[in-house]
Amino acid sequence: MNAIVARETYKVFGKRPERGVARLREGATREELRKEGITAAVIDASFDVREGEIFVVMGLSGSGKSTLIRMVNGLLEPTAGELRVYGDDVVTMDQDQLRRMRREKVSMVFQHFALFPHRTVGENAAYGLHIQGIDKSDGERRAKEALRLVGLKGWEDSLPGQLSGGMRQRVGLARALAAGTNIMLMDEAFSALDPLIKREMQDQLVELQHKLGKTILFITHDLNEAMRLGDRIAMMRDGRIVQIGTAEQILNNPANDYVAQFVQDVDRTRVLTAGAIMTPPVAVVGSEQGPRAVHKLMRDHQTARLFVVNRDRTLRGAVDEEATVAAVRDGAQTLDGILDDQVVSVPAQAHLSEVLALSANSPKALAVVDDERRLVGVVARVTLLQALAQSSAHHHPDPGQRTEVQVPESDRVRAEVAPL
């Protein structure tokens, strides 16, 4: 289900903004309109934010990303187009409906904390609930739980001035969590923090999102932050969305020169994952099979090593050709005695920096497993080296083109077929 939907959404400032939209649709540029006293902040923006994902809007100052988020919560009215929150059209809402939406569906976390200095941490966290008319005791309970979730248990009676910058931002996050809305809008929420504290907040946000399943629309100008947080990322330039995709898709297949230049200095080992580079094993062995069947598979597929899985496809281990040949020669009927159950495995979401460390200590292919430890792929050392040495040359479509890179369906990954 989509929590937020935008279709051909525009925001134009100045005299006769509707005329500005018409001129843009006719092919006028942003610069041409600016000479006429018209500012096109957001141009033809279309995107979906799926329920339960972190959707990051990334762009430089002036790209339109903050205007976009302010349209989502109704602080700015779109000049044209469609904008829906859980199916309700934000464009046609009156002020009472907008206030209700902000109370019940959408909460906001700001860059500069927006805390009341003379109210306690607990009172700040409960402020939104107080505005909603929530019973005081219930509000205090919800605020206390939200503060616990962000690691501020015991700080309820402190004042914001007694907290560090990172802790004050945690209070802002707790206030949004206490509101109980399904959607959280975060506009440059961590940009004022020191790098170390920023990383801690990013980790906590991801942990909270996994735990609570919130839908998060996150605005940033920091590419590393976007790559680290986003399930998907929308890249903006001069008011337009020029590409939407996962961090890996944007890194591997930038839509144009602008995006390519943005990502050229990204540390690929901290963005690409084992799941992105894994290949299917040429074959796998059932744990009930015997050495003769395994040896035949090895000959048929010209491989000297095969992974062994249980009936539920969970990884059990691996067998090598030399030991298998010896077992056949000795007349063994089972894999007992030749099964290597100390196989090195990595989760599909592990970054290449982690995979590299493991590969350095093991010359053999690494098994890639899912959360249930089912075999989903293999990363051979040659595959890893190819990924790290991948050419920076990419196809560059028209810079004005908006491209959505489709995310592969998980069911395309076949556990039983995957290279060593």
Tab-separated table of C-alpha atoms in Angstrom:
chain	number	residue	atom	x	y	z
A	1	MET	CA	0.000	0.000	0.000
A	2	ASN	CA	1.210	3.523	-0.789
A	3	ALA	CA	1.176	5.973	2.110
A	4	ILE	CA	1.976	9.021	-0.047
A	5	VAL	CA	1.285	9.477	-3.753
A	6	ALA	CA	2.306	12.458	-5.887
A	7	ARG	CA	1.359	12.772	-9.542
A	8	GLU	CA	2.607	15.601	-11.778
A	9	THR	CA	2.834	17.885	-8.755
A	10	TYR	CA	4.018	21.478	-9.182
A	11	LYS	CA	4.752	24.327	-6.798
A	12	VAL	CA	5.283	27.700	-8.423
A	13	PHE	CA	5.739	31.013	-6.565
A	14	GLY	CA	5.130	34.483	-7.956
A	15	LYS	CA	2.466	36.257	-9.956
A	16	ARG	CA	0.068	34.027	-11.895
A	17	PRO	CA	1.636	30.713	-10.776
A	18	GLU	CA	-0.874	28.726	-12.859
A	19	ARG	CA	0.513	30.486	-15.915
A	20	GLY	CA	3.976	29.387	-14.771
A	21	VAL	CA	2.820	25.759	-14.703
A	22	ALA	CA	1.406	26.097	-18.203
A	23	ARG	CA	4.692	27.575	-19.443
A	24	LEU	CA	6.662	24.710	-17.871
A	25	ARG	CA	4.396	22.172	-19.531
A	26	GLU	CA	5.006	23.940	-22.826
A	27	GLY	CA	8.753	23.507	-22.376
A	28	ALA	CA	9.850	26.725	-20.678
A	29	THR	CA	12.895	26.377	-18.429
A	30	ARG	CA	13.186	27.300	-14.788
A	31	GLU	CA	15.626	30.066	-15.707
A	32	GLU	CA	13.246	31.564	-18.257
A	33	LEU	CA	10.498	31.759	-15.649
A	34	ARG	CA	12.842	33.290	-13.102
A	35	LYS	CA	13.496	36.194	-15.476
A	36	GLU	CA	9.747	36.771	-15.473
A	37	GLY	CA	9.594	36.886	-11.676
A	38	ILE	CA	8.281	33.328	-11.293
A	39	THR	CA	10.020	30.675	-9.168
A	40	ALA	CA	9.370	27.050	-10.063
A	41	ALA	CA	10.245	25.223	-6.836
A	42	VAL	CA	8.852	21.782	-7.716
A	43	ILE	CA	8.238	20.697	-11.299
A	44	ASP	CA	6.203	17.679	-12.395
A	45	ALA	CA	7.036	15.543	-9.347
A	46	SER	CA	5.610	12.027	-9.408
A	47	PHE	CA	6.492	9.407	-6.806
A	48	ASP	CA	5.007	6.878	-4.380
A	49	VAL	CA	6.095	6.335	-0.782
A	50	ARG	CA	5.279	2.786	0.215
A	51	GLU	CA	3.923	2.052	3.644
A	52	GLY	CA	6.712	1.123	6.053
A	53	GLU	CA	9.667	2.338	3.977
A	54	ILE	CA	12.223	5.091	4.426
A	55	PHE	CA	11.946	7.186	1.271
A	56	VAL	CA	14.739	9.742	0.992
A	57	VAL	CA	14.539	12.880	-1.152
A	58	MET	CA	18.088	13.947	-1.937
A	59	GLY	CA	19.283	17.147	-3.576
A	60	LEU	CA	21.384	20.268	-3.251
A	61	SER	CA	20.070	23.521	-1.810
A	62	GLY	CA	17.426	24.968	-4.102
A	63	SER	CA	16.529	21.630	-5.657
A	64	GLY	CA	12.976	21.778	-4.251
A	65	LYS	CA	13.160	18.988	-1.680
A	66	SER	CA	12.043	21.065	1.335
A	67	THR	CA	9.186	22.584	-0.662
A	68	LEU	CA	8.123	19.071	-1.571
A	69	ILE	CA	7.901	17.895	2.037
A	70	ARG	CA	5.974	21.020	3.033
A	71	MET	CA	3.377	20.221	0.429
A	72	VAL	CA	2.957	16.739	1.845
A	73	ASN	CA	1.902	18.028	5.263
A	74	GLY	CA	-0.151	20.886	3.830
A	75	LEU	CA	2.079	23.782	4.898
A	76	LEU	CA	2.294	24.704	1.215
A	77	GLU	CA	-0.478	24.177	-1.305
A	78	PRO	CA	0.522	22.573	-4.614
A	79	THR	CA	-0.016	24.826	-7.613
A	80	ALA	CA	-1.053	21.878	-9.756
A	81	GLY	CA	-1.123	18.103	-9.741
A	82	GLU	CA	-2.193	15.435	-7.293
A	83	LEU	CA	-0.916	14.769	-3.783
A	84	ARG	CA	-2.528	12.116	-1.582
A	85	VAL	CA	-1.874	10.826	1.930
A	86	TYR	CA	-3.453	7.414	2.480
A	87	GLY	CA	-5.775	8.170	-0.413
A	88	ASP	CA	-6.946	11.576	0.861
A	89	ASP	CA	-6.300	14.484	-1.524
A	90	VAL	CA	-4.185	17.063	0.335
A	91	VAL	CA	-4.794	19.615	-2.424
A	92	THR	CA	-8.532	19.845	-1.738
A	93	MET	CA	-8.371	19.759	2.078
A	94	ASP	CA	-9.599	22.766	4.066
A	95	GLN	CA	-7.737	23.994	7.171
A	96	ASP	CA	-9.690	21.790	9.582
A	97	GLN	CA	-8.983	18.709	7.478
A	98	LEU	CA	-5.298	19.610	7.248
A	99	ARG	CA	-5.052	19.998	11.023
A	100	ARG	CA	-6.743	16.635	11.486
A	101	MET	CA	-4.324	15.013	9.029
A	102	ARG	CA	-1.339	16.419	10.953
A	103	ARG	CA	-2.765	15.165	14.241
A	104	GLU	CA	-3.703	11.686	13.074
A	105	LYS	CA	-1.540	10.745	10.094
A	106	VAL	CA	1.559	12.910	9.696
A	107	SER	CA	4.141	14.159	12.206
A	108	MET	CA	7.245	16.244	11.571
A	109	VAL	CA	10.817	16.237	12.880
A	110	PHE	CA	12.669	19.502	12.254
A	111	GLN	CA	16.338	20.299	11.741
A	112	HIS	CA	16.663	22.635	14.725
A	113	PHE	CA	14.830	20.566	17.338
A	114	ALA	CA	11.954	23.092	17.843
A	115	LEU	CA	11.857	22.385	21.588
A	116	PHE	CA	10.388	24.658	24.254
A	117	PRO	CA	13.363	25.577	26.478
A	118	HIS	CA	11.291	26.101	29.656
A	119	ARG	CA	9.336	22.857	29.353
A	120	THR	CA	10.774	19.561	30.549
A	121	VAL	CA	11.833	16.825	28.192
A	122	GLY	CA	8.672	14.910	29.081
A	123	GLU	CA	6.480	17.952	28.458
A	124	ASN	CA	8.153	18.587	25.107
A	125	ALA	CA	7.640	14.975	24.058
A	126	ALA	CA	3.963	15.166	25.057
A	127	TYR	CA	3.315	18.601	23.537
A	128	GLY	CA	1.682	17.345	20.355
A	129	LEU	CA	-0.614	15.132	22.397
A	130	HIS	CA	-1.562	18.085	24.579
A	131	ILE	CA	-2.526	20.067	21.465
A	132	GLN	CA	-4.651	17.121	20.316
A	133	GLY	CA	-6.558	17.223	23.609
A	134	ILE	CA	-5.278	13.829	24.754
A	135	ASP	CA	-5.849	13.081	28.435
A	136	LYS	CA	-2.836	14.284	30.451
A	137	SER	CA	-2.047	10.946	32.082
A	138	ASP	CA	-2.351	9.109	28.756
A	139	GLY	CA	-0.166	11.733	27.104
A	140	GLU	CA	2.497	11.383	29.773
A	141	ARG	CA	2.438	7.606	29.382
A	142	ARG	CA	2.841	7.792	25.599
A	143	ALA	CA	5.573	10.421	25.859
A	144	LYS	CA	7.451	8.349	28.438
A	145	GLU	CA	7.315	5.284	26.184
A	146	ALA	CA	8.516	7.311	23.190
A	147	LEU	CA	11.430	8.682	25.227
A	148	ARG	CA	12.317	5.141	26.234
A	149	LEU	CA	12.353	4.087	22.583
A	150	VAL	CA	14.863	6.819	21.702
A	151	GLY	CA	17.114	6.072	24.672
A	152	LEU	CA	16.077	8.930	26.972
A	153	LYS	CA	14.497	6.981	29.793
A	154	GLY	CA	15.125	8.852	33.047
A	155	TRP	CA	15.489	12.268	31.391
A	156	GLU	CA	11.776	13.144	31.509
A	157	ASP	CA	12.172	15.876	34.154
A	158	SER	CA	15.271	17.514	32.627
A	159	LEU	CA	15.218	20.732	30.602
A	160	PRO	CA	16.408	20.817	26.966
A	161	GLY	CA	19.336	23.042	27.960
A	162	GLN	CA	20.747	20.192	30.035
A	163	LEU	CA	20.908	17.907	26.977
A	164	SER	CA	23.452	17.573	24.186
A	165	GLY	CA	22.473	18.369	20.598
A	166	GLY	CA	21.982	14.701	19.809
A	167	MET	CA	19.808	14.197	22.866
A	168	ARG	CA	17.678	17.225	21.984
A	169	GLN	CA	17.100	15.782	18.530
A	170	ARG	CA	16.057	12.534	20.196
A	171	VAL	CA	13.406	14.519	22.079
A	172	GLY	CA	12.115	15.855	18.752
A	173	LEU	CA	12.015	12.313	17.428
A	174	ALA	CA	10.223	11.115	20.578
A	175	ARG	CA	7.606	13.840	20.155
A	176	ALA	CA	6.884	12.594	16.639
A	177	LEU	CA	6.716	8.981	17.853
A	178	ALA	CA	4.410	9.881	20.748
A	179	ALA	CA	1.975	11.444	18.295
A	180	GLY	CA	1.304	7.935	17.039
A	181	THR	CA	1.093	8.881	13.361
A	182	ASN	CA	1.989	6.317	10.719
A	183	ILE	CA	3.941	8.840	8.642
A	184	MET	CA	6.963	10.815	9.842
A	185	LEU	CA	8.369	13.693	7.790
A	186	MET	CA	11.988	14.551	8.537
A	187	ASP	CA	13.448	17.684	6.958
A	188	GLU	CA	17.256	17.731	7.280
A	189	ALA	CA	16.639	16.323	10.758
A	190	PHE	CA	20.250	15.344	11.456
A	191	SER	CA	22.169	17.949	9.455
A	192	ALA	CA	22.927	20.175	12.484
A	193	LEU	CA	24.536	17.317	14.409
A	194	ASP	CA	28.195	16.396	14.702
A	195	PRO	CA	29.214	13.513	12.401
A	196	LEU	CA	29.507	10.931	15.191
A	197	ILE	CA	26.167	11.885	16.747
A	198	LYS	CA	24.580	12.006	13.291
A	199	ARG	CA	25.632	8.416	12.647
A	200	GLU	CA	24.172	7.323	15.994
A	201	MET	CA	20.879	9.016	15.139
A	202	GLN	CA	20.828	7.366	11.706
A	203	ASP	CA	21.352	3.959	13.319
A	204	GLN	CA	18.579	4.644	15.802
A	205	LEU	CA	16.178	5.794	13.105
A	206	VAL	CA	16.704	2.600	11.107
A	207	GLU	CA	16.274	0.503	14.255
A	208	LEU	CA	13.060	2.321	15.191
A	209	GLN	CA	11.671	2.004	11.681
A	210	HIS	CA	12.310	-1.746	11.675
A	211	LYS	CA	10.719	-2.069	15.102
A	212	LEU	CA	7.697	0.195	14.586
A	213	GLY	CA	7.147	0.014	10.819
A	214	LYS	CA	6.766	3.780	10.403
A	215	THR	CA	6.641	5.341	6.949
A	216	ILE	CA	9.387	7.954	6.788
A	217	LEU	CA	9.880	10.684	4.187
A	218	PHE	CA	13.395	11.933	4.852
A	219	ILE	CA	14.905	15.054	3.261
A	220	THR	CA	18.677	15.483	3.059
A	221	HIS	CA	21.456	17.087	1.028
A	222	ASP	CA	23.964	14.518	2.349
A	223	LEU	CA	24.486	11.721	-0.175
A	224	ASN	CA	26.075	9.348	2.331
A	225	GLU	CA	23.096	9.834	4.645
A	226	ALA	CA	20.686	9.185	1.778
A	227	MET	CA	22.535	6.030	0.757
A	228	ARG	CA	22.678	4.801	4.350
A	229	LEU	CA	19.049	5.413	5.274
A	230	GLY	CA	16.957	5.124	2.153
A	231	ASP	CA	15.063	2.026	1.118
A	232	ARG	CA	14.620	4.115	-2.020
A	233	ILE	CA	16.001	7.508	-2.966
A	234	ALA	CA	14.569	10.259	-5.162
A	235	MET	CA	17.308	12.456	-6.623
A	236	MET	CA	16.191	16.046	-7.278
A	237	ARG	CA	17.734	18.727	-9.452
A	238	ASP	CA	16.325	22.176	-10.164
A	239	GLY	CA	12.858	21.244	-8.964
A	240	ARG	CA	12.623	17.957	-10.859
A	241	ILE	CA	12.987	14.359	-9.739
A	242	VAL	CA	15.591	12.925	-12.089
A	243	GLN	CA	15.857	9.381	-10.711
A	244	ILE	CA	14.197	7.092	-8.184
A	245	GLY	CA	15.768	3.843	-7.055
A	246	THR	CA	17.592	1.983	-4.314
A	247	ALA	CA	21.053	3.163	-3.303
A	248	GLU	CA	22.561	0.266	-5.243
A	249	GLN	CA	20.541	1.024	-8.374
A	250	ILE	CA	21.461	4.698	-8.329
A	251	LEU	CA	25.108	3.866	-7.705
A	252	ASN	CA	25.278	1.218	-10.436
A	253	ASN	CA	22.980	2.829	-12.993
A	254	PRO	CA	22.843	6.622	-12.640
A	255	ALA	CA	20.155	8.125	-14.872
A	256	ASN	CA	22.257	11.026	-16.131
A	257	ASP	CA	25.546	12.881	-15.767
A	258	TYR	CA	24.265	14.876	-12.806
A	259	VAL	CA	23.530	11.741	-10.783
A	260	ALA	CA	26.753	10.073	-11.965
A	261	GLN	CA	28.817	13.010	-10.726
A	262	PHE	CA	26.974	12.934	-7.419
A	263	VAL	CA	27.794	9.291	-6.766
A	264	GLN	CA	31.272	9.024	-8.271
A	265	ASP	CA	33.063	9.450	-4.940
A	266	VAL	CA	30.783	7.200	-2.903
A	267	ASP	CA	32.508	4.356	-1.064
A	268	ARG	CA	30.894	1.442	-2.893
A	269	THR	CA	31.859	-1.026	-0.163
A	270	ARG	CA	29.532	0.793	2.261
A	271	VAL	CA	26.590	0.911	-0.152
A	272	LEU	CA	26.619	-2.288	-2.205
A	273	THR	CA	25.495	-5.430	-0.417
A	274	ALA	CA	26.157	-9.123	-0.759
A	275	GLY	CA	22.643	-9.509	-2.136
A	276	ALA	CA	23.415	-7.018	-4.912
A	277	ILE	CA	26.438	-8.895	-6.264
A	278	MET	CA	25.659	-12.519	-5.391
A	279	THR	CA	25.138	-15.093	-8.103
A	280	PRO	CA	22.993	-18.237	-7.944
A	281	PRO	CA	24.888	-21.452	-7.070
A	282	VAL	CA	25.235	-23.737	-10.070
A	283	ALA	CA	23.637	-26.436	-7.910
A	284	VAL	CA	23.066	-27.390	-4.298
A	285	VAL	CA	23.007	-30.680	-2.457
A	286	GLY	CA	20.217	-31.984	-0.274
A	287	SER	CA	21.448	-33.099	3.140
A	288	GLU	CA	19.984	-36.587	2.540
A	289	GLN	CA	21.975	-37.172	-0.657
A	290	GLY	CA	24.993	-39.479	-0.752
A	291	PRO	CA	28.552	-39.021	-2.060
A	292	ARG	CA	27.854	-40.641	-5.455
A	293	ALA	CA	24.995	-38.251	-6.243
A	294	VAL	CA	27.132	-35.327	-5.094
A	295	HIS	CA	30.053	-36.425	-7.246
A	296	LYS	CA	27.794	-36.657	-10.294
A	297	LEU	CA	26.523	-33.102	-9.663
A	298	MET	CA	30.115	-31.898	-9.436
A	299	ARG	CA	31.021	-33.523	-12.769
A	300	ASP	CA	27.849	-32.283	-14.474
A	301	HIS	CA	28.415	-28.693	-13.349
A	302	GLN	CA	32.214	-28.681	-13.484
A	303	THR	CA	32.588	-27.460	-9.923
A	304	ALA	CA	34.779	-28.627	-7.069
A	305	ARG	CA	32.532	-27.444	-4.218
A	306	LEU	CA	28.802	-27.558	-3.515
A	307	PHE	CA	26.682	-26.191	-0.698
A	308	VAL	CA	24.487	-28.548	1.291
A	309	VAL	CA	21.000	-27.471	2.400
A	310	ASN	CA	18.267	-28.971	4.553
A	311	ARG	CA	14.759	-29.619	3.243
A	312	ASP	CA	13.722	-26.083	4.230
A	313	ARG	CA	16.712	-24.752	2.248
A	314	THR	CA	18.579	-23.639	5.366
A	315	LEU	CA	22.324	-23.858	4.945
A	316	ARG	CA	23.909	-26.919	6.515
A	317	GLY	CA	27.422	-26.803	5.102
A	318	ALA	CA	29.476	-27.615	2.019
A	319	VAL	CA	31.320	-30.545	0.445
A	320	ASP	CA	34.525	-30.488	-1.607
A	321	GLU	CA	35.493	-32.688	-4.528
A	322	GLU	CA	38.554	-34.317	-2.977
A	323	ALA	CA	36.664	-35.475	0.113
A	324	THR	CA	33.685	-36.566	-2.015
A	325	VAL	CA	35.869	-38.719	-4.294
A	326	ALA	CA	37.446	-40.349	-1.255
A	327	ALA	CA	33.993	-41.072	0.224
A	328	VAL	CA	32.843	-42.693	-3.040
A	329	ARG	CA	35.991	-44.806	-3.136
A	330	ASP	CA	35.406	-45.945	0.442
A	331	GLY	CA	31.785	-46.857	-0.294
A	332	ALA	CA	30.277	-44.243	2.069
A	333	GLN	CA	26.507	-43.881	1.832
A	334	THR	CA	26.068	-40.510	3.578
A	335	LEU	CA	27.827	-37.166	3.775
A	336	ASP	CA	28.800	-37.758	7.398
A	337	GLY	CA	32.509	-37.204	7.766
A	338	ILE	CA	32.947	-35.075	4.639
A	339	LEU	CA	30.484	-32.277	5.377
A	340	ASP	CA	32.158	-28.983	6.215
A	341	ASP	CA	29.697	-27.397	8.645
A	342	GLN	CA	31.919	-24.373	9.323
A	343	VAL	CA	31.043	-22.664	6.051
A	344	VAL	CA	31.430	-18.873	6.108
A	345	SER	CA	28.085	-17.214	5.396
A	346	VAL	CA	26.935	-13.599	5.170
A	347	PRO	CA	23.460	-12.065	5.311
A	348	ALA	CA	22.189	-10.714	2.005
A	349	GLN	CA	22.059	-7.189	3.456
A	350	ALA	CA	25.730	-7.218	4.562
A	351	HIS	CA	27.755	-4.423	2.989
A	352	LEU	CA	30.775	-5.294	0.874
A	353	SER	CA	33.070	-3.872	3.556
A	354	GLU	CA	31.911	-6.749	5.798
A	355	VAL	CA	32.095	-9.276	2.955
A	356	LEU	CA	35.666	-8.183	2.167
A	357	ALA	CA	36.783	-8.803	5.731
A	358	LEU	CA	35.337	-12.317	5.686
A	359	SER	CA	36.657	-13.101	2.212
A	360	ALA	CA	40.162	-12.090	3.256
A	361	ASN	CA	40.158	-14.979	5.739
A	362	SER	CA	38.555	-17.531	3.420
A	363	PRO	CA	39.692	-18.344	-0.121
A	364	LYS	CA	36.434	-20.170	-0.801
A	365	ALA	CA	33.101	-18.797	-1.972
A	366	LEU	CA	30.880	-17.270	0.709
A	367	ALA	CA	27.306	-18.432	1.144
A	368	VAL	CA	24.690	-15.648	1.158
A	369	VAL	CA	21.713	-16.347	3.427
A	370	ASP	CA	18.438	-14.656	4.298
A	371	ASP	CA	17.084	-13.911	7.777
A	372	GLU	CA	16.030	-17.554	8.165
A	373	ARG	CA	19.507	-18.741	7.136
A	374	ARG	CA	18.189	-20.071	3.825
A	375	LEU	CA	20.747	-20.129	1.028
A	376	VAL	CA	19.914	-17.431	-1.527
A	377	GLY	CA	23.190	-16.969	-3.377
A	378	VAL	CA	26.952	-17.144	-3.465
A	379	VAL	CA	29.755	-14.580	-3.534
A	380	ALA	CA	32.948	-15.983	-5.037
A	381	ARG	CA	36.156	-14.028	-4.576
A	382	VAL	CA	36.294	-13.253	-8.299
A	383	THR	CA	32.757	-11.847	-8.129
A	384	LEU	CA	33.742	-9.636	-5.211
A	385	LEU	CA	36.815	-8.335	-7.020
A	386	GLN	CA	34.778	-7.630	-10.151
A	387	ALA	CA	32.257	-5.627	-8.115
A	388	LEU	CA	35.008	-3.535	-6.537
A	389	ALA	CA	36.739	-2.953	-9.875
A	390	GLN	CA	33.545	-2.147	-11.758
A	391	SER	CA	34.007	0.529	-14.378
A	392	SER	CA	32.601	3.969	-13.596
A	393	ALA	CA	31.334	4.237	-17.174
A	394	HIS	CA	27.533	4.339	-17.305
A	395	HIS	CA	24.802	5.027	-19.799
A	396	HIS	CA	23.653	8.641	-19.462
A	397	PRO	CA	20.130	9.358	-20.709
A	398	ASP	CA	18.725	12.820	-21.266
A	399	PRO	CA	19.495	14.834	-18.076
A	400	GLY	CA	15.882	16.034	-17.971
A	401	GLN	CA	14.489	12.528	-18.012
A	402	ARG	CA	12.898	11.137	-14.868
A	403	THR	CA	13.759	7.492	-14.447
A	404	GLU	CA	12.370	5.018	-11.964
A	405	VAL	CA	14.590	1.978	-11.634
A	406	GLN	CA	12.418	-1.003	-10.851
A	407	VAL	CA	13.389	-3.025	-7.792
A	408	PRO	CA	13.763	-6.718	-8.627
A	409	GLU	CA	11.127	-8.927	-7.031
A	410	SER	CA	12.549	-11.073	-4.259
A	411	ASP	CA	10.964	-14.181	-5.735
A	412	ARG	CA	13.363	-13.900	-8.668
A	413	VAL	CA	16.117	-15.091	-6.341
A	414	ARG	CA	16.075	-18.890	-6.534
A	415	ALA	CA	17.673	-20.623	-3.618
A	416	GLU	CA	18.238	-23.882	-5.459
A	417	VAL	CA	20.067	-22.403	-8.384
A	418	ALA	CA	22.714	-20.041	-7.695
A	419	PRO	CA	27.617	-19.822	-9.065
A	420	LEU	CA	30.344	-20.878	-6.831
